[in-house]
Amino acid sequence: QVQLVESGGGLVQPGGSLRLSCAASGIIFSVYNMAWYRQIPGKQRELVARIFRSGSTMYPDSVKGRATISRDNAKKTVYLQLDKLKPEDTAVYYCNSELGGNNYWGQGTQVTVSS
């Protein structure tokens, strides 16, 4: 059974930082592409960062320079470092694993940026 468990969300002030973690089980983690998405109620889920099994990364313009995704294959964990947080970063953040046609999602972790 595949499980992706996110942690690290919470309340942070504008300009602050947060580090999210996603622990995977039930998959051969090292061969999967991993990603973080986020969703605001009433809006589509959007990509925040992706790290391929090769280790290369990609970011949309909305977070480029403020987000860093990394992975530890030995720990089967992917991380998302978010810096210079803005109120518009407030969302539920989801971990995703993808390989071919197989897509798995975590349950999400809430990030709220507010003073």
CSV table of N, CA and C in Angstrom, one decimal:
chain,number,residue,atom,x,y,z
A,1,GLN,N,0.9,-1.2,0.0
A,1,GLN,CA,0.0,0.0,0.0
A,1,GLN,C,0.9,1.2,0.0
A,2,VAL,N,0.6,2.1,-0.9
A,2,VAL,CA,1.4,3.4,-1.1
A,2,VAL,C,0.9,4.4,-0.1
A,3,GLN,N,1.8,5.0,0.6
A,3,GLN,CA,1.5,6.1,1.5
A,3,GLN,C,2.5,7.3,1.4
A,4,LEU,N,1.9,8.4,1.3
A,4,LEU,CA,2.7,9.7,1.3
A,4,LEU,C,2.2,10.5,2.5
A,5,VAL,N,3.1,10.8,3.4
A,5,VAL,CA,2.6,11.5,4.6
A,5,VAL,C,3.4,12.8,4.7
A,6,GLU,N,2.7,13.9,4.6
A,6,GLU,CA,3.3,15.2,4.7
A,6,GLU,C,3.3,15.7,6.2
A,7,SER,N,4.3,16.6,6.4
A,7,SER,CA,4.4,17.2,7.7
A,7,SER,C,5.1,18.5,7.6
A,8,GLY,N,5.0,19.4,8.6
A,8,GLY,CA,5.7,20.6,8.6
A,8,GLY,C,4.9,21.9,8.3
A,9,GLY,N,3.7,21.7,8.0
A,9,GLY,CA,2.8,22.9,7.8
A,9,GLY,C,2.5,23.6,9.1
A,10,GLY,N,1.9,24.8,8.9
A,10,GLY,CA,1.6,25.6,10.1
A,10,GLY,C,1.4,27.0,9.8
A,11,LEU,N,1.4,27.8,10.8
A,11,LEU,CA,1.2,29.3,10.6
A,11,LEU,C,2.6,29.9,10.7
A,12,VAL,N,2.8,30.8,9.7
A,12,VAL,CA,4.1,31.5,9.6
A,12,VAL,C,3.8,32.9,9.2
A,13,GLN,N,4.6,33.9,9.7
A,13,GLN,CA,4.4,35.3,9.3
A,13,GLN,C,5.0,35.6,7.9
A,14,PRO,N,4.4,36.6,7.3
A,14,PRO,CA,5.0,37.0,6.0
A,14,PRO,C,6.5,37.2,6.1
A,15,GLY,N,7.2,36.8,5.0
A,15,GLY,CA,8.6,36.9,5.0
A,15,GLY,C,9.3,35.8,5.7
A,16,GLY,N,8.6,34.9,6.4
A,16,GLY,CA,9.2,33.8,7.1
A,16,GLY,C,9.5,32.6,6.2
A,17,SER,N,9.9,31.5,6.8
A,17,SER,CA,10.3,30.3,6.1
A,17,SER,C,9.6,29.1,6.7
A,18,LEU,N,9.5,28.0,5.9
A,18,LEU,CA,8.9,26.8,6.3
A,18,LEU,C,9.5,25.6,5.6
A,19,ARG,N,9.7,24.5,6.2
A,19,ARG,CA,10.2,23.3,5.5
A,19,ARG,C,9.1,22.2,5.7
A,20,LEU,N,8.7,21.7,4.5
A,20,LEU,CA,7.7,20.6,4.5
A,20,LEU,C,8.4,19.3,4.2
A,21,SER,N,8.0,18.3,4.8
A,21,SER,CA,8.5,16.9,4.5
A,21,SER,C,7.4,16.0,4.1
A,22,CYS,N,7.8,15.0,3.2
A,22,CYS,CA,6.9,14.0,2.8
A,22,CYS,C,7.6,12.7,2.8
A,23,ALA,N,7.1,11.8,3.7
A,23,ALA,CA,7.7,10.5,3.9
A,23,ALA,C,6.9,9.5,3.0
A,24,ALA,N,7.6,8.7,2.2
A,24,ALA,CA,6.9,7.8,1.3
A,24,ALA,C,7.1,6.3,1.8
A,25,SER,N,6.1,5.5,1.6
A,25,SER,CA,6.3,4.1,1.8
A,25,SER,C,5.4,3.3,0.8
A,26,GLY,N,5.8,2.1,0.5
A,26,GLY,CA,5.1,1.3,-0.4
A,26,GLY,C,5.5,1.5,-1.9
A,27,ILE,N,6.5,2.3,-2.1
A,27,ILE,CA,7.0,2.5,-3.5
A,27,ILE,C,8.5,2.4,-3.5
A,28,ILE,N,9.1,2.1,-4.6
A,28,ILE,CA,10.5,2.2,-4.8
A,28,ILE,C,10.9,3.7,-5.0
A,29,PHE,N,11.1,4.4,-3.9
A,29,PHE,CA,11.1,5.8,-3.9
A,29,PHE,C,12.1,6.4,-5.0
A,30,SER,N,13.2,5.8,-5.1
A,30,SER,CA,14.3,6.4,-5.9
A,30,SER,C,14.0,6.5,-7.4
A,31,VAL,N,13.0,5.7,-7.9
A,31,VAL,CA,12.7,5.7,-9.3
A,31,VAL,C,11.5,6.6,-9.6
A,32,TYR,N,10.9,7.2,-8.6
A,32,TYR,CA,9.7,8.0,-8.8
A,32,TYR,C,10.1,9.5,-8.9
A,33,ASN,N,9.5,10.2,-9.8
A,33,ASN,CA,9.5,11.6,-9.8
A,33,ASN,C,8.6,12.1,-8.7
A,34,MET,N,9.1,13.1,-7.9
A,34,MET,CA,8.3,13.6,-6.8
A,34,MET,C,8.0,15.1,-7.0
A,35,ALA,N,6.9,15.5,-6.4
A,35,ALA,CA,6.5,16.9,-6.6
A,35,ALA,C,5.7,17.4,-5.4
A,36,TRP,N,5.6,18.7,-5.3
A,36,TRP,CA,4.7,19.4,-4.3
A,36,TRP,C,3.8,20.2,-5.1
A,37,TYR,N,2.5,20.1,-4.8
A,37,TYR,CA,1.4,20.9,-5.3
A,37,TYR,C,0.8,21.7,-4.2
A,38,ARG,N,0.0,22.7,-4.5
A,38,ARG,CA,-0.8,23.3,-3.5
A,38,ARG,C,-2.2,23.7,-4.1
A,39,GLN,N,-3.1,23.8,-3.2
A,39,GLN,CA,-4.5,24.1,-3.6
A,39,GLN,C,-5.2,25.1,-2.6
A,40,ILE,N,-5.8,26.1,-3.2
A,40,ILE,CA,-6.6,27.0,-2.4
A,40,ILE,C,-8.1,26.6,-2.7
A,41,PRO,N,-8.9,26.6,-1.7
A,41,PRO,CA,-10.3,26.3,-1.9
A,41,PRO,C,-10.9,27.0,-3.1
A,42,GLY,N,-11.6,26.2,-3.9
A,42,GLY,CA,-12.2,26.8,-5.1
A,42,GLY,C,-11.3,27.0,-6.3
A,43,LYS,N,-10.0,26.7,-6.1
A,43,LYS,CA,-9.1,26.8,-7.3
A,43,LYS,C,-8.5,25.5,-7.6
A,44,GLN,N,-7.9,25.4,-8.8
A,44,GLN,CA,-7.2,24.2,-9.2
A,44,GLN,C,-5.9,23.9,-8.4
A,45,ARG,N,-5.6,22.7,-8.3
A,45,ARG,CA,-4.3,22.4,-7.7
A,45,ARG,C,-3.2,22.8,-8.6
A,46,GLU,N,-2.2,23.4,-8.1
A,46,GLU,CA,-1.1,23.9,-8.9
A,46,GLU,C,0.3,23.4,-8.5
A,47,LEU,N,1.1,23.2,-9.4
A,47,LEU,CA,2.5,22.7,-9.1
A,47,LEU,C,3.3,23.8,-8.4
A,48,VAL,N,4.0,23.4,-7.4
A,48,VAL,CA,4.9,24.2,-6.7
A,48,VAL,C,6.4,23.9,-7.0
A,49,ALA,N,6.7,22.6,-7.1
A,49,ALA,CA,8.0,22.2,-7.4
A,49,ALA,C,8.0,20.7,-7.8
A,50,ARG,N,9.0,20.4,-8.6
A,50,ARG,CA,9.1,19.0,-9.0
A,50,ARG,C,10.6,18.6,-9.0
A,51,ILE,N,10.9,17.4,-8.5
A,51,ILE,CA,12.2,16.9,-8.6
A,51,ILE,C,12.2,15.5,-9.2
A,52,PHE,N,12.9,15.3,-10.3
A,52,PHE,CA,12.9,14.1,-11.0
A,52,PHE,C,13.8,13.1,-10.4
A,53,ARG,N,13.7,11.8,-10.8
A,53,ARG,CA,14.5,10.8,-10.2
A,53,ARG,C,16.0,11.0,-10.4
A,54,SER,N,16.3,11.8,-11.5
A,54,SER,CA,17.7,12.2,-11.8
A,54,SER,C,18.2,13.2,-10.8
A,55,GLY,N,17.3,13.9,-10.1
A,55,GLY,CA,17.7,14.9,-9.2
A,55,GLY,C,17.5,16.3,-9.8
A,56,SER,N,17.2,16.4,-11.1
A,56,SER,CA,17.0,17.7,-11.6
A,56,SER,C,15.6,18.3,-11.1
A,57,THR,N,15.5,19.6,-11.1
A,57,THR,CA,14.3,20.2,-10.5
A,57,THR,C,13.7,21.2,-11.4
A,58,MET,N,12.4,21.5,-11.2
A,58,MET,CA,11.8,22.6,-11.9
A,58,MET,C,10.8,23.3,-11.0
A,59,TYR,N,10.6,24.6,-11.3
A,59,TYR,CA,9.7,25.4,-10.5
A,59,TYR,C,8.9,26.4,-11.4
A,60,PRO,N,7.7,26.6,-11.0
A,60,PRO,CA,6.9,27.6,-11.8
A,60,PRO,C,7.4,29.0,-11.3
A,61,ASP,N,7.1,30.0,-12.2
A,61,ASP,CA,7.6,31.4,-11.9
A,61,ASP,C,7.1,31.9,-10.5
A,62,SER,N,5.9,31.4,-10.1
A,62,SER,CA,5.3,32.0,-8.9
A,62,SER,C,6.2,31.7,-7.7
A,63,VAL,N,7.0,30.7,-7.7
A,63,VAL,CA,7.8,30.4,-6.5
A,63,VAL,C,9.3,30.4,-6.8
A,64,LYS,N,9.7,30.6,-8.0
A,64,LYS,CA,11.1,30.5,-8.4
A,64,LYS,C,11.9,31.5,-7.6
A,65,GLY,N,13.0,30.9,-7.0
A,65,GLY,CA,13.8,31.8,-6.1
A,65,GLY,C,13.4,31.7,-4.7
A,66,ARG,N,12.2,31.2,-4.4
A,66,ARG,CA,11.7,31.2,-3.0
A,66,ARG,C,11.5,29.7,-2.5
A,67,ALA,N,11.5,28.8,-3.5
A,67,ALA,CA,11.2,27.4,-3.1
A,67,ALA,C,12.4,26.5,-3.5
A,68,THR,N,12.7,25.6,-2.7
A,68,THR,CA,13.7,24.6,-3.0
A,68,THR,C,13.2,23.2,-2.6
A,69,ILE,N,13.2,22.3,-3.6
A,69,ILE,CA,12.8,20.9,-3.4
A,69,ILE,C,14.0,20.1,-3.4
A,70,SER,N,14.0,19.1,-2.5
A,70,SER,CA,15.1,18.2,-2.4
A,70,SER,C,14.6,16.8,-2.0
A,71,ARG,N,15.4,15.8,-2.2
A,71,ARG,CA,15.0,14.4,-1.8
A,71,ARG,C,16.1,13.7,-1.2
A,72,ASP,N,15.8,12.8,-0.3
A,72,ASP,CA,16.7,11.9,0.3
A,72,ASP,C,16.2,10.5,0.0
A,73,ASN,N,16.8,9.8,-0.9
A,73,ASN,CA,16.3,8.5,-1.3
A,73,ASN,C,16.5,7.5,-0.2
A,74,ALA,N,17.5,7.6,0.6
A,74,ALA,CA,17.8,6.7,1.7
A,74,ALA,C,16.6,6.7,2.7
A,75,LYS,N,16.1,7.9,2.9
A,75,LYS,CA,15.0,8.1,3.9
A,75,LYS,C,13.7,8.1,3.2
A,76,LYS,N,13.6,8.0,1.9
A,76,LYS,CA,12.4,8.0,1.2
A,76,LYS,C,11.6,9.2,1.5
A,77,THR,N,12.2,10.3,1.5
A,77,THR,CA,11.6,11.6,1.9
A,77,THR,C,11.9,12.7,0.9
A,78,VAL,N,10.9,13.5,0.6
A,78,VAL,CA,11.1,14.7,-0.2
A,78,VAL,C,10.8,15.9,0.6
A,79,TYR,N,11.5,16.9,0.4
A,79,TYR,CA,11.4,18.2,1.2
A,79,TYR,C,11.0,19.4,0.3
A,80,LEU,N,10.4,20.3,0.9
A,80,LEU,CA,10.1,21.6,0.2
A,80,LEU,C,10.5,22.7,1.2
A,81,GLN,N,11.5,23.5,0.9
A,81,GLN,CA,11.8,24.6,1.6
A,81,GLN,C,11.2,25.9,1.0
A,82,LEU,N,10.4,26.6,1.8
A,82,LEU,CA,9.7,27.8,1.3
A,82,LEU,C,10.2,29.0,2.0
A,83,ASP,N,10.8,30.0,1.3
A,83,ASP,CA,11.3,31.2,2.0
A,83,ASP,C,10.6,32.4,1.5
A,84,LYS,N,10.8,33.5,2.2
A,84,LYS,CA,10.1,34.8,1.8
A,84,LYS,C,8.6,34.6,1.6
A,85,LEU,N,8.0,33.9,2.5
A,85,LEU,CA,6.6,33.5,2.3
A,85,LEU,C,5.7,34.7,2.2
A,86,LYS,N,4.7,34.6,1.4
A,86,LYS,CA,3.7,35.7,1.2
A,86,LYS,C,2.3,35.2,1.5
A,87,PRO,N,1.4,36.0,1.9
A,87,PRO,CA,0.0,35.6,2.2
A,87,PRO,C,-0.6,34.7,1.1
A,88,GLU,N,-0.2,35.0,-0.2
A,88,GLU,CA,-0.8,34.3,-1.3
A,88,GLU,C,-0.2,32.8,-1.4
A,89,ASP,N,0.8,32.5,-0.5
A,89,ASP,CA,1.3,31.2,-0.5
A,89,ASP,C,0.4,30.3,0.4
A,90,THR,N,-0.6,30.9,1.1
A,90,THR,CA,-1.5,30.1,1.9
A,90,THR,C,-2.3,29.1,1.1
A,91,ALA,N,-2.2,27.9,1.5
A,91,ALA,CA,-2.8,26.8,0.8
A,91,ALA,C,-2.6,25.5,1.5
A,92,VAL,N,-3.3,24.5,1.0
A,92,VAL,CA,-3.0,23.1,1.4
A,92,VAL,C,-1.9,22.6,0.5
A,93,TYR,N,-0.8,22.1,1.0
A,93,TYR,CA,0.3,21.6,0.2
A,93,TYR,C,0.2,20.1,0.2
A,94,TYR,N,0.3,19.5,-1.1
A,94,TYR,CA,0.2,18.1,-1.3
A,94,TYR,C,1.5,17.5,-1.9
A,95,CYS,N,1.9,16.4,-1.4
A,95,CYS,CA,3.0,15.6,-1.9
A,95,CYS,C,2.5,14.7,-3.0
A,96,ASN,N,3.3,14.6,-4.1
A,96,ASN,CA,2.9,13.7,-5.2
A,96,ASN,C,4.0,12.9,-5.7
A,97,SER,N,3.8,11.6,-6.0
A,97,SER,CA,4.8,10.8,-6.6
A,97,SER,C,4.2,10.3,-7.9
A,98,GLU,N,5.1,10.3,-9.0
A,98,GLU,CA,4.6,9.9,-10.3
A,98,GLU,C,5.7,9.1,-11.0
A,99,LEU,N,5.2,8.0,-11.7
A,99,LEU,CA,6.0,7.2,-12.5
A,99,LEU,C,5.1,6.6,-13.6
A,100,GLY,N,5.4,7.0,-14.8
A,100,GLY,CA,4.5,6.5,-15.9
A,100,GLY,C,3.1,6.9,-15.6
A,101,GLY,N,2.2,6.0,-15.6
A,101,GLY,CA,0.8,6.3,-15.4
A,101,GLY,C,0.4,6.3,-13.9
A,102,ASN,N,1.3,6.0,-13.0
A,102,ASN,CA,1.0,5.9,-11.6
A,102,ASN,C,1.2,7.2,-10.9
A,103,ASN,N,0.2,7.7,-10.3
A,103,ASN,CA,0.2,8.9,-9.5
A,103,ASN,C,-0.3,8.7,-8.1
A,104,TYR,N,0.4,9.1,-7.1
A,104,TYR,CA,0.0,9.0,-5.7
A,104,TYR,C,0.0,10.3,-5.0
A,105,TRP,N,-0.9,10.5,-4.1
A,105,TRP,CA,-1.0,11.8,-3.4
A,105,TRP,C,-1.0,11.6,-1.9
A,106,GLY,N,-0.5,12.5,-1.2
A,106,GLY,CA,-0.6,12.6,0.3
A,106,GLY,C,-1.9,13.2,0.7
A,107,GLN,N,-2.1,13.3,2.0
A,107,GLN,CA,-3.4,13.9,2.5
A,107,GLN,C,-3.3,15.4,2.6
A,108,GLY,N,-2.2,16.0,2.4
A,108,GLY,CA,-2.0,17.4,2.5
A,108,GLY,C,-1.7,18.0,3.8
A,109,THR,N,-1.0,19.1,3.8
A,109,THR,CA,-0.7,19.8,5.1
A,109,THR,C,-1.0,21.3,4.8
A,110,GLN,N,-1.6,21.9,5.8
A,110,GLN,CA,-2.0,23.3,5.7
A,110,GLN,C,-0.8,24.3,6.0
A,111,VAL,N,-0.6,25.2,5.1
A,111,VAL,CA,0.3,26.3,5.3
A,111,VAL,C,-0.5,27.6,5.3
A,112,THR,N,-0.4,28.4,6.4
A,112,THR,CA,-1.0,29.6,6.5
A,112,THR,C,0.0,30.7,6.7
A,113,VAL,N,0.0,31.7,5.8
A,113,VAL,CA,0.9,32.8,6.0
A,113,VAL,C,0.1,34.1,6.4
A,114,SER,N,0.3,34.5,7.6
A,114,SER,CA,-0.5,35.6,8.1
A,114,SER,C,0.2,36.2,9.3
A,115,SER,N,0.0,37.5,9.4
A,115,SER,CA,0.6,38.2,10.6
A,115,SER,C,-0.5,38.3,11.7
